[in-house]
Coordinates of C-alpha atoms and ligand atoms in Angstrom, one line a residue:
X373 CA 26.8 30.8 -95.7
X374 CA 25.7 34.3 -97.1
X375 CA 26.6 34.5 -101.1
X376 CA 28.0 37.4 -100.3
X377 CA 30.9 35.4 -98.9
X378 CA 31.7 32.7 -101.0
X379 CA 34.9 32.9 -103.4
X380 CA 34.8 32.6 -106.9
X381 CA 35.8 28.9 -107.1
X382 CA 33.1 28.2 -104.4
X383 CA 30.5 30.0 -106.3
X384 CA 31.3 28.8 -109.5
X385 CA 30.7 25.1 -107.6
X386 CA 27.2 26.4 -106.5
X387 CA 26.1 27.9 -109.9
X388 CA 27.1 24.4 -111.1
X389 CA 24.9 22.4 -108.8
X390 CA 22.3 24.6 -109.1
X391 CA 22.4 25.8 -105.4
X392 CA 21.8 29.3 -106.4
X393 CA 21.2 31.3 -109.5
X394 CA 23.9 34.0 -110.9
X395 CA 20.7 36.3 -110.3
X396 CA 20.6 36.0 -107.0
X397 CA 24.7 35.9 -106.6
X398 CA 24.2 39.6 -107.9
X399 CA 21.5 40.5 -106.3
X400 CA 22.9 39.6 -103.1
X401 CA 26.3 42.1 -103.9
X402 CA 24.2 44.2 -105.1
X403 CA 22.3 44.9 -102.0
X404 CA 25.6 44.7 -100.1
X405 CA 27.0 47.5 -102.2
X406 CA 24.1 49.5 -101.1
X407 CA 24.5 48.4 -97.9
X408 CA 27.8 49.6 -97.9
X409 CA 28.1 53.3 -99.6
X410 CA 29.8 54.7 -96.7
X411 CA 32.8 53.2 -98.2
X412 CA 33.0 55.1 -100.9
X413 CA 34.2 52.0 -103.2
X414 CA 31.9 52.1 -105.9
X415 CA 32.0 55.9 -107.9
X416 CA 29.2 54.3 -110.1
X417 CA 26.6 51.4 -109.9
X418 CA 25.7 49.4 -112.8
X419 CA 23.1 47.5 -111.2
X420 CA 20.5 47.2 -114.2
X421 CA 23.2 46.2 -116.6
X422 CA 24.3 43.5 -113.9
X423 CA 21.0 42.1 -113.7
X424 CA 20.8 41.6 -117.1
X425 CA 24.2 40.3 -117.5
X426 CA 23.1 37.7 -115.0
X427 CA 20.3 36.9 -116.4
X428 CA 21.9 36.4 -119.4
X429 CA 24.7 34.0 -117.6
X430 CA 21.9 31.9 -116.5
X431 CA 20.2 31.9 -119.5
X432 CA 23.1 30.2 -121.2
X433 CA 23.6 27.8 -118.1
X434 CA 19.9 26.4 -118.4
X435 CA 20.8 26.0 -122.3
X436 CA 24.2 24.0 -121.3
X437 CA 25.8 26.3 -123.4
X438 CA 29.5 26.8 -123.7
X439 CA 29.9 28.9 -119.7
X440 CA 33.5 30.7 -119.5
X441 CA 35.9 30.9 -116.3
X442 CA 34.4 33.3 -114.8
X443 CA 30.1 32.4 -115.8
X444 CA 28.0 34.1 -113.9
X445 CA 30.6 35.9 -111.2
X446 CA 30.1 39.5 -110.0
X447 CA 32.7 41.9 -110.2
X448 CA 34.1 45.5 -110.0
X449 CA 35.6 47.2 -112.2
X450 CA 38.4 49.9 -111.9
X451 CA 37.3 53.5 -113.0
X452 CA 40.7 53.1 -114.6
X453 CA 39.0 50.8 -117.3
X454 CA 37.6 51.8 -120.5
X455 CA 33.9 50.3 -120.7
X456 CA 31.1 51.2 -123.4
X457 CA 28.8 53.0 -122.2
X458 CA 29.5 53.5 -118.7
X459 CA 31.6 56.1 -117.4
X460 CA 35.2 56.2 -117.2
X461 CA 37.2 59.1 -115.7
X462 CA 40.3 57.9 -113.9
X463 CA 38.3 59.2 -110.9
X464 CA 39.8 62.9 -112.4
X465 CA 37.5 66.0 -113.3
X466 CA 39.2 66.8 -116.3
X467 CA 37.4 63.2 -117.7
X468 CA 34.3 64.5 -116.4
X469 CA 31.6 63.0 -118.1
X470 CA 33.4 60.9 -120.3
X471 CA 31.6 57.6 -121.1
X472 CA 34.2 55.8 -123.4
X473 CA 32.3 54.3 -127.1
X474 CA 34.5 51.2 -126.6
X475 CA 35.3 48.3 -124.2
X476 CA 38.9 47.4 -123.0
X477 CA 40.1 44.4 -123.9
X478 CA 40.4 42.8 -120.5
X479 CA 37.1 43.5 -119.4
X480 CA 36.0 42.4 -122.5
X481 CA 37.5 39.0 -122.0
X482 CA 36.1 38.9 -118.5
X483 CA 32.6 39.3 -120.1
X484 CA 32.9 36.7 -122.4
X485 CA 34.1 34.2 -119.8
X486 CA 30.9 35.1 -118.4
X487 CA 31.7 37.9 -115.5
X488 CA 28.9 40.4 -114.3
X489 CA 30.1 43.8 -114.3
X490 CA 28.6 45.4 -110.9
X491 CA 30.2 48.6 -111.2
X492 CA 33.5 51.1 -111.6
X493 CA 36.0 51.6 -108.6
X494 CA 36.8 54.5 -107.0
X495 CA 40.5 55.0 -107.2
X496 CA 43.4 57.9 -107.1
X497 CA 43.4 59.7 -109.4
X498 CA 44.8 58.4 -112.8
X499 CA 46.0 55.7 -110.5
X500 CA 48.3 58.3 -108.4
X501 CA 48.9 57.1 -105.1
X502 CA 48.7 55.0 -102.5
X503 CA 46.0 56.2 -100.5
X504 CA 42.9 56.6 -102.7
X505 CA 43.0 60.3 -101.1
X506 CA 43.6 61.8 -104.4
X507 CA 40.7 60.5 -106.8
X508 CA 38.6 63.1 -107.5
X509 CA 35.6 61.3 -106.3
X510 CA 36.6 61.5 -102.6
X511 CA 38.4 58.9 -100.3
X512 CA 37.7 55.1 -99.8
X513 CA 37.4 54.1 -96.4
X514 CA 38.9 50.7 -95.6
X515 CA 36.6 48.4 -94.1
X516 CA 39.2 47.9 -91.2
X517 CA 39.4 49.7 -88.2
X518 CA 42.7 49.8 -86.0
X519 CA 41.7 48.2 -82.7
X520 CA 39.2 50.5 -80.2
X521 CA 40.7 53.3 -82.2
X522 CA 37.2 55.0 -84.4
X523 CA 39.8 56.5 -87.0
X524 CA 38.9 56.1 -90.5
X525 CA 41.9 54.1 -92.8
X526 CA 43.0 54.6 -96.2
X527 CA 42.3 51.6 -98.3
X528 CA 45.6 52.0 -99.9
X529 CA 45.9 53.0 -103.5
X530 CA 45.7 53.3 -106.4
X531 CA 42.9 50.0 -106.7
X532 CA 41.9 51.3 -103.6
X533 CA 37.9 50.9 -103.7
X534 CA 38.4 47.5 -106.2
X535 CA 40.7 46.2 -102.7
X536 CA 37.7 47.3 -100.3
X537 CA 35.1 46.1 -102.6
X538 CA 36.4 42.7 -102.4
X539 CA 37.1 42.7 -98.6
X540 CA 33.8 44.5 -97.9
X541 CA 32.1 41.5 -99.7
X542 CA 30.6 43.8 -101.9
X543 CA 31.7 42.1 -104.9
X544 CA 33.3 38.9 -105.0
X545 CA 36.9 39.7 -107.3
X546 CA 37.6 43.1 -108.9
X547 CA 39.9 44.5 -111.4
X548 CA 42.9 46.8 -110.6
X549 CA 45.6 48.1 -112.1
X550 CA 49.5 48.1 -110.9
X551 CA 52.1 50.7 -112.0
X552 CA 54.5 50.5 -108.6
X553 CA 52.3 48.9 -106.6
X554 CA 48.3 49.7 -107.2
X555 CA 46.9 46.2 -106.6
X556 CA 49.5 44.3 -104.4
X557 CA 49.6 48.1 -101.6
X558 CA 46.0 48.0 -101.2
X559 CA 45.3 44.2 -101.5
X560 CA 47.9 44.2 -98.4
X561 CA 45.7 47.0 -96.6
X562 CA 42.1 45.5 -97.0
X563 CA 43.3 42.3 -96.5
X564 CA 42.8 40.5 -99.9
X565 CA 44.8 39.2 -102.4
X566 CA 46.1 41.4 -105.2
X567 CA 48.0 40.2 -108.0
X568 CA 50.3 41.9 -110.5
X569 CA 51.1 40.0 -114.2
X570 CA 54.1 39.5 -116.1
X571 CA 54.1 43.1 -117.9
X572 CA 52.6 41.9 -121.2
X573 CA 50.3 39.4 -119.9
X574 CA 46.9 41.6 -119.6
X575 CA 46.4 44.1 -122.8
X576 CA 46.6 47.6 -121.5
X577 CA 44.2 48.3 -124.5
X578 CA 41.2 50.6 -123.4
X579 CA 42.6 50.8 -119.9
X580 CA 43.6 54.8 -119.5
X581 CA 47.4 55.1 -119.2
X582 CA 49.5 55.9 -116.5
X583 CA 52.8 55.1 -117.4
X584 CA 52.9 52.7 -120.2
X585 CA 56.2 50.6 -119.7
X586 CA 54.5 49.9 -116.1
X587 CA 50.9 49.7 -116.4
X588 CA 49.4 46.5 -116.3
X589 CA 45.9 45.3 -115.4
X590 CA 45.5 42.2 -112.6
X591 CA 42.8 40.5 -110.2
X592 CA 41.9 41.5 -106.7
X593 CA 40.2 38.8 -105.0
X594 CA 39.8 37.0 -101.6
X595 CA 41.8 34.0 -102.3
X596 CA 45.0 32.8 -104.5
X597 CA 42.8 30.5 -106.1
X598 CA 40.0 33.1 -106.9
X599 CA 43.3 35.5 -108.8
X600 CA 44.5 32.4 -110.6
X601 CA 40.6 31.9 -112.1
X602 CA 40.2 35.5 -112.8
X603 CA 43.5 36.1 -114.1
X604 CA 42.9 33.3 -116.5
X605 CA 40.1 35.5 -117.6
X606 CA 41.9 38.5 -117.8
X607 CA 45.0 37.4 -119.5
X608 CA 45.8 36.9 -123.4
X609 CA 47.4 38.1 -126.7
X610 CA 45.6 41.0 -127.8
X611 CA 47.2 42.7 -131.7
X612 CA 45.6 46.0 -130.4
X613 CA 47.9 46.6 -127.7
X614 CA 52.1 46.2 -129.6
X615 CA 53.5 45.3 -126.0
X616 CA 51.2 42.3 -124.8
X617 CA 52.9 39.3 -125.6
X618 CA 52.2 36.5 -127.6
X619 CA 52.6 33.3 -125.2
X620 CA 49.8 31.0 -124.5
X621 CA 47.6 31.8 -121.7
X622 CA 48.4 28.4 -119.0
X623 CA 45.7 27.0 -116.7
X624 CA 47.0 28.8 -113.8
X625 CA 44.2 27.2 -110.9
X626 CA 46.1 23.9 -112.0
X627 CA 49.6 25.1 -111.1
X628 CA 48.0 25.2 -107.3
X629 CA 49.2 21.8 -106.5
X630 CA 50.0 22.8 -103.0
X631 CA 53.6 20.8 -103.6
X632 CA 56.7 23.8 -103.1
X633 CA 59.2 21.1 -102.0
X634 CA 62.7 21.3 -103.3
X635 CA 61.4 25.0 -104.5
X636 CA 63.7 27.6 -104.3
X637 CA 62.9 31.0 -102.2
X638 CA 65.1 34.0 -102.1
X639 CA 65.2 36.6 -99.5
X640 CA 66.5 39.3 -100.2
X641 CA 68.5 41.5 -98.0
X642 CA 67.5 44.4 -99.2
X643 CA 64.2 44.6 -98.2
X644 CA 64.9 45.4 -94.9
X645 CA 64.2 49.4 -94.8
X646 CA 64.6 51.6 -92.0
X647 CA 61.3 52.4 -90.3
X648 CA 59.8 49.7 -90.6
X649 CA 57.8 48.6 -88.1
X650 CA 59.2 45.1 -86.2
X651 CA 56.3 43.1 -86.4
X652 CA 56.6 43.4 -90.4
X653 CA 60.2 42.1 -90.2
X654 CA 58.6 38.9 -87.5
X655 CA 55.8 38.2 -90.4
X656 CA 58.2 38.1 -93.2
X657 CA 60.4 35.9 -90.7
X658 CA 57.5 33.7 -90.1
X659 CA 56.8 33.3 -94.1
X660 CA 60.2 31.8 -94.7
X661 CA 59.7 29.6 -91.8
X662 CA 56.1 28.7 -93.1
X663 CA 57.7 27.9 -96.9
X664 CA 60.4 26.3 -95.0
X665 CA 58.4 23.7 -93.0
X666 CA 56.3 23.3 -96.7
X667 CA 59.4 22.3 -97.9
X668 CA 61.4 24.8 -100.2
X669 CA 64.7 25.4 -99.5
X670 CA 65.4 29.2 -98.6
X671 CA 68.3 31.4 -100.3
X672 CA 69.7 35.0 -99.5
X673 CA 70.1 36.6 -101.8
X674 CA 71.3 39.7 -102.9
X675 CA 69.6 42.9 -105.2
X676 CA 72.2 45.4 -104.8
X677 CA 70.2 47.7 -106.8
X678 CA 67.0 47.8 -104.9
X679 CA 67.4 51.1 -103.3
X680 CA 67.7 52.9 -106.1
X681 CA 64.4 51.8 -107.0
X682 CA 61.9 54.2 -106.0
X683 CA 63.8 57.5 -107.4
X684 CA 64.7 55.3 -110.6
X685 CA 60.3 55.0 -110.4
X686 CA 59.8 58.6 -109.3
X687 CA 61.5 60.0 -112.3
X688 CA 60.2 56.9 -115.3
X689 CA 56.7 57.4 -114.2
X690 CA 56.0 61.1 -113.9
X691 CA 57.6 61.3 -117.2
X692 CA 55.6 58.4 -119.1
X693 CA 52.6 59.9 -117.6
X694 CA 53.6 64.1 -118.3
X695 CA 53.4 62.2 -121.9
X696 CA 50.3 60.4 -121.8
X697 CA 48.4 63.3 -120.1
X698 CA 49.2 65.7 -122.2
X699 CA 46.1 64.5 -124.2
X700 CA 43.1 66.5 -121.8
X701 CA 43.6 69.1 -123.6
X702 CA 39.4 70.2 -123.3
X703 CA 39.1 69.3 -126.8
X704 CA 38.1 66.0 -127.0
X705 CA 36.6 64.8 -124.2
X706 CA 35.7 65.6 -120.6
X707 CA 36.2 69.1 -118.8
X708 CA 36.6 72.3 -120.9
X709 CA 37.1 75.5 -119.4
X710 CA 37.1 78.7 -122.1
X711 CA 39.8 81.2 -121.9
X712 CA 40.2 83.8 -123.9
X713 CA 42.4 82.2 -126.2
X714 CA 43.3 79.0 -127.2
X715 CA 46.4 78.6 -125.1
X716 CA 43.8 80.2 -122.0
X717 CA 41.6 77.4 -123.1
X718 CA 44.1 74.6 -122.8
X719 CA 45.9 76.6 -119.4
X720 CA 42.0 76.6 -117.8
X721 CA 41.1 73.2 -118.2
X722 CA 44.3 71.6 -117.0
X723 CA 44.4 73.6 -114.1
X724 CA 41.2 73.4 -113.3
X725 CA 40.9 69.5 -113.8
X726 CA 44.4 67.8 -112.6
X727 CA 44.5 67.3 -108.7
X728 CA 47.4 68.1 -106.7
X729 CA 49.0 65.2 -107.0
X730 CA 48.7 64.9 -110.5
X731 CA 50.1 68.2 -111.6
X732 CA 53.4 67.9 -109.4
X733 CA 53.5 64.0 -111.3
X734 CA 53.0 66.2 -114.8
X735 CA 56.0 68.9 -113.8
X736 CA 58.5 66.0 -112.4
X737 CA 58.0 64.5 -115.8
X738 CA 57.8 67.5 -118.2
X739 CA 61.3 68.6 -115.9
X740 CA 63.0 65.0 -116.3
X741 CA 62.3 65.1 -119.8
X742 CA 63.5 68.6 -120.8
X743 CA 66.4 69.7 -122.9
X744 CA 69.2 69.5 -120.5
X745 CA 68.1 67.8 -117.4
X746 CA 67.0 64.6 -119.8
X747 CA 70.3 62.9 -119.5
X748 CA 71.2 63.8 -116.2
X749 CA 67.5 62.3 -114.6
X750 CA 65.5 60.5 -117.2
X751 CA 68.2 58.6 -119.1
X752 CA 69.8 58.0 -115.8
X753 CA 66.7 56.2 -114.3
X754 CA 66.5 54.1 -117.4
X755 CA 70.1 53.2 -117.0
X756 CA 69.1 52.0 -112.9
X757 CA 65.8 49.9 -114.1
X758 CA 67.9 47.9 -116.4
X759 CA 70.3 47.1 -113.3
X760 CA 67.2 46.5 -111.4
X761 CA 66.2 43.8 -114.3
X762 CA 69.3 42.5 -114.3
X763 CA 69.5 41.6 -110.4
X764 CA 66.6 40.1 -110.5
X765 CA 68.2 38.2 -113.7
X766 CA 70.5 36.8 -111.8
X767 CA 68.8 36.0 -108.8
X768 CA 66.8 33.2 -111.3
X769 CA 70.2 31.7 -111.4
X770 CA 69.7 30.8 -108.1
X771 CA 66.1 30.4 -106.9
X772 CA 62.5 30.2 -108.5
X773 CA 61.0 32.9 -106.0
X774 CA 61.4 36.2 -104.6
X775 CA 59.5 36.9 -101.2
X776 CA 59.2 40.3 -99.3
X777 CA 56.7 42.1 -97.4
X778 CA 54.1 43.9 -99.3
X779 CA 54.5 47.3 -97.9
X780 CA 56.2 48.7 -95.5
X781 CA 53.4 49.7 -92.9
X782 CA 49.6 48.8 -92.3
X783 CA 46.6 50.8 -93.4
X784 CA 47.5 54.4 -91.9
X785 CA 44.8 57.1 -91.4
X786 CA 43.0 59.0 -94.1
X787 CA 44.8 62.2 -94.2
X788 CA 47.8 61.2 -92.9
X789 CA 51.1 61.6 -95.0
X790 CA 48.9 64.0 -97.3
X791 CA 51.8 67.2 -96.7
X792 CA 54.5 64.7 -97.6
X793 CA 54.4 63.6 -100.9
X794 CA 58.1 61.5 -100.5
X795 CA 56.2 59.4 -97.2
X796 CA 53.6 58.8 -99.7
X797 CA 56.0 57.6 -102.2
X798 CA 57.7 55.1 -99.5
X799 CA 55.0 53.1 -99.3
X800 CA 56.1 51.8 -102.5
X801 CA 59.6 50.7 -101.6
X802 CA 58.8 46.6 -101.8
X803 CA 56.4 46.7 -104.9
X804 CA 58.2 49.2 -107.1
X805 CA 61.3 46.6 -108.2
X806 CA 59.0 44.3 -109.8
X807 CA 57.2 46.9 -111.2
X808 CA 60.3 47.9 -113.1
X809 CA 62.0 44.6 -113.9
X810 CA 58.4 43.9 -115.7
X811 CA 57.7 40.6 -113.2
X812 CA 54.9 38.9 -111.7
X813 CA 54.1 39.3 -108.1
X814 CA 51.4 38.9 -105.7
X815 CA 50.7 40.0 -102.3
X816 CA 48.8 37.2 -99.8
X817 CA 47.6 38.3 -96.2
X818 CA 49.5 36.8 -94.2
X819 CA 48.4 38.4 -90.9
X820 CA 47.4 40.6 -88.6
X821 CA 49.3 43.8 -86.8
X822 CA 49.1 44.8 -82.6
X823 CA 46.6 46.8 -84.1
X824 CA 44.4 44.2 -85.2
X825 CA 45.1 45.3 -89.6
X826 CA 46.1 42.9 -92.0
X827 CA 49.2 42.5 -93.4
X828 CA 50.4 41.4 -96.6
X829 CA 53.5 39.0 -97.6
X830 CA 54.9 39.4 -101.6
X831 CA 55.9 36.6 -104.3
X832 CA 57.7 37.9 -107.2
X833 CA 58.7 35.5 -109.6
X834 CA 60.0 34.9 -113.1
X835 CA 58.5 36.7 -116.2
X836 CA 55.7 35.2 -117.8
X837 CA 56.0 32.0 -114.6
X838 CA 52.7 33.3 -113.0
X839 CA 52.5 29.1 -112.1
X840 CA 55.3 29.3 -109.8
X841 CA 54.4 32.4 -108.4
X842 CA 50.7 31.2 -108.0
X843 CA 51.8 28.0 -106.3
X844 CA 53.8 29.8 -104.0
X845 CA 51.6 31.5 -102.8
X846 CA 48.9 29.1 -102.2
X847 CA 51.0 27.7 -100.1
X848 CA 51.5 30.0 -98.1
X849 CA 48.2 31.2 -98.0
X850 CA 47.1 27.7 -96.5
X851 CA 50.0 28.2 -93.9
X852 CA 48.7 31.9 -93.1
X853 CA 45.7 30.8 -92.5
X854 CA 44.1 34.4 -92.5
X855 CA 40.4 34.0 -91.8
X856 CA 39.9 37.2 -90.1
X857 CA 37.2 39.3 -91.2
X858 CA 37.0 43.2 -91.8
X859 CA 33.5 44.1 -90.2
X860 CA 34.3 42.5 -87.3
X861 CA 37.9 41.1 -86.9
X862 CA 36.5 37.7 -86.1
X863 CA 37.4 34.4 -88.5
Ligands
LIG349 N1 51.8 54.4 -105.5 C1 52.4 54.4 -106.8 C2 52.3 55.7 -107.5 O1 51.7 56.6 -106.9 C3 51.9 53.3 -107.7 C4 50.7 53.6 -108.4 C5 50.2 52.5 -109.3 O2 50.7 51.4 -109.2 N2 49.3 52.9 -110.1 O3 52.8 56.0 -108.6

């Protein structure tokens, strides 16, 4: 079998026995990324720094030193992550430039369980979308294609060239981030699995904010397995950032035991949305039947709030972020753009460097958030997420698991939906709850569409019971059963 497509755990197994050295693992992504550009995945190559870092993983092995989780394992980083010395710009202009002095603290951890970084992620920008149309750095193109039909796919978004990375076998687990949706949408699209912590689990320190009460980092990878290793990696108490949490950090590859009998799975009625195609409705049918057969028992349920949602999401984000991103200011770092004044100055270099997308994110929030309209939009969509947290609260009363489709649709065209922002925004009906009630979920192909494009199931579960969730969704990855492959559609 090529390197290029082992998983993790395989890999690790191989760098164990000595099969292969973590120098030639890279080497081998390496050349596939080059192989590869048309994708558009990668916004930046590290390749000297991951031969070295190899090197150095090998090093350690031939010394039997102490080797981490994730020893010697190439991987791809989100431009969205804060790494010293190599650039970092949100995939935006107005961070043009800007190579960050400092390394986050997740990607820190992933290099002392011995990852090897391979590179930054192209992405939308400031992780706005769900299409990687908006980063700054021009669109991903999904390794997919819809049947006979030549069209080019968005990857999804906003981990959009971390998801096509990892299906492209160009790098064998990446990083992403997930505000509504940013790993599980495009994990769903490429056809990998994307998985989204307990808000609190990964330290959002050095990882450029979105919208703070939402952001939180997570794995993309090719199997459950592979996300339970990496998150294992990723995850941990960190002082630096006040909102991770301070709970132990469980072996989650152990909680795969492949057992779900007696488990409890809700479906909730909720999900079903109008517009969405049939065969999404059959594959979510044919999850509960596969969990079923496994042995859990299944459960409607109800979460009356679900459809408030996405506006309670439209209105929280825009205005965290209108906050956050009211730092590029062409002061400190990346794009400046003189004016005649200072105000000019400031008026220039946000104009010139926000994208589209961006900007109308900036004046939702700066308009929630204003005297007068703040009680009426902002205060009101805080008021929905905690009845959005409180369904799901009550749900636990009655089952251990949440399952839904990932998104709404497959991979759609690049371009498509671009003159409709609110189309855009309903591709994030199914992830968005989670997102705001703060829980774990993770999407899992599950199979494919007419058209021959992957499609993804979701597991939400309980905060901070990533095991559940994990085991879950092992299962039903073995009952899947998804072997197809991007290139070429063939297992
Ligand atoms: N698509 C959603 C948005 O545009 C989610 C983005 C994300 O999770 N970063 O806000």
């Amino acid at each position: 079998m090529k390197l290029t497509e082992l998983t993790i755990a395989a890999a690790r197994d191989g760098l164990a026995a000595g099969e292969f050295t973590s120098v030639e693992l890279t080497a081998a992504n390496l050349s596939a990324m080059e192989n590869t550009r048309d994708l558009n995945a990668f916004v930046c190559e590290t390749a000297e720094k991951a031969q070295d870092m190899a090197a150095a993983s090998d090093v350690r092995r031939a010394r039997g030193a102490d080797l981490g989780a994730m020893e010697g394992i190439p991987i791809a980083v989100k431009d969205l992550f804060c790494t010293e010395g190599v650039r970092a710009t949100a995939c935006s202009h107005i961070l043009d430039g800007f190579t960050p002095p400092y390394e986050s603290t997740v990607t820190t951890n992933l290099w002392d369980a011995g990852a090897v970084m391979l590179g930054k992620t192209n992405m939308d920008e400031f992780a706005m979308g769900s299409s990687n149309m908006s980063s700054y750095d021009g669109p991903v193109t999904n390794p997919w294609r819809a049947g006979d039909d030549g069209a080019k796919l968005v990857p999804g978004g906003s981990s959009g060239g971390s998801a096509a990375a990892v299906a492209a076998r160009m790098a064998m687990g990446a990083t992403g981030t997930d505000t509504g949706g940013s790993i599980r949408q495009p994990g769903a699209f490429c056809g990998v699995v994307g998985m989204k912590p307990t808000y609190g689990r990964c330290s959002r320190w050095g990882v450029i904010a979105f919208a703070s009460s939402l952001d939180q980092a997570g794995p993309l990878t090719r199997t459950v397995q592979d996300a339970a290793i990496m998150l294992g990696a990723m995850a941990g108490h960190d002082p630096k950032d006040s909102t991770s949490v301070n709970e132990s950090v469980p072996d989650f590859e152990a909680a795969l035991t492949g057992d779900i009998k007696g488990l409890r799975v809700g479906v909730p009625k909720e999900y079903v949305v109008d517009g969405m195609p049939g065969e999404i409705g059959e594959l979510w049918r044919r999850g509960v039947d596969w969990l079923k057969d496994a042995g859990a028992q299944i459960v409607d349920i109800s979460l009356p709030h679900t459809k408030y949602a996405l506006p309670a999401y439209y209105i929280i984000a825009p205005a965290e972020a209108s906050s956050n991103l009211a730092r590029y200011d062409g002061v400190r770092y990346g794009l400046r753009v003189e004016g005649d004044s200072l105000q000019d100055m400031y008026a220039n270099t946000r104009s010139e460097g926000f994208g589209a997308e961006v900007k109308r994110r900036l004046m939702i929030g700066a308009y929630v958030l204003s005297a007068g309209y703040y009680d009426a939009y902002y205060l009101k969509a805080q008021k929905v997420r905690a009845r959005i947290a409180q369904d799901f609260h009550d749900a636990w009363e009655t089952v251990d698991v949440v399952l839904t489709p990932t998104a709404p649709s497959a991979a759609f065209a690049q371009g498509e939906k671009m003159d409709d922002p609110i189309a855009m925004y309903l591709n994030d009906v199914f992830t968005v709850p989670a997102s705001l009630a703060g829980l774990p979920a993770i999407s899992v192909p599950a199979g494919l569409s007419s058209d021959g494009l992957p499609l993804g199931l979701q597991i939400i579960g309980r905060p901070f019971d990533e095991e559940t969730m994990f085991r879950v969704a092992g299962v039903m990855e073995r009952e899947a059963a998804f072997t197809a492959h991007p290139m070429t559609g063939e297992a």
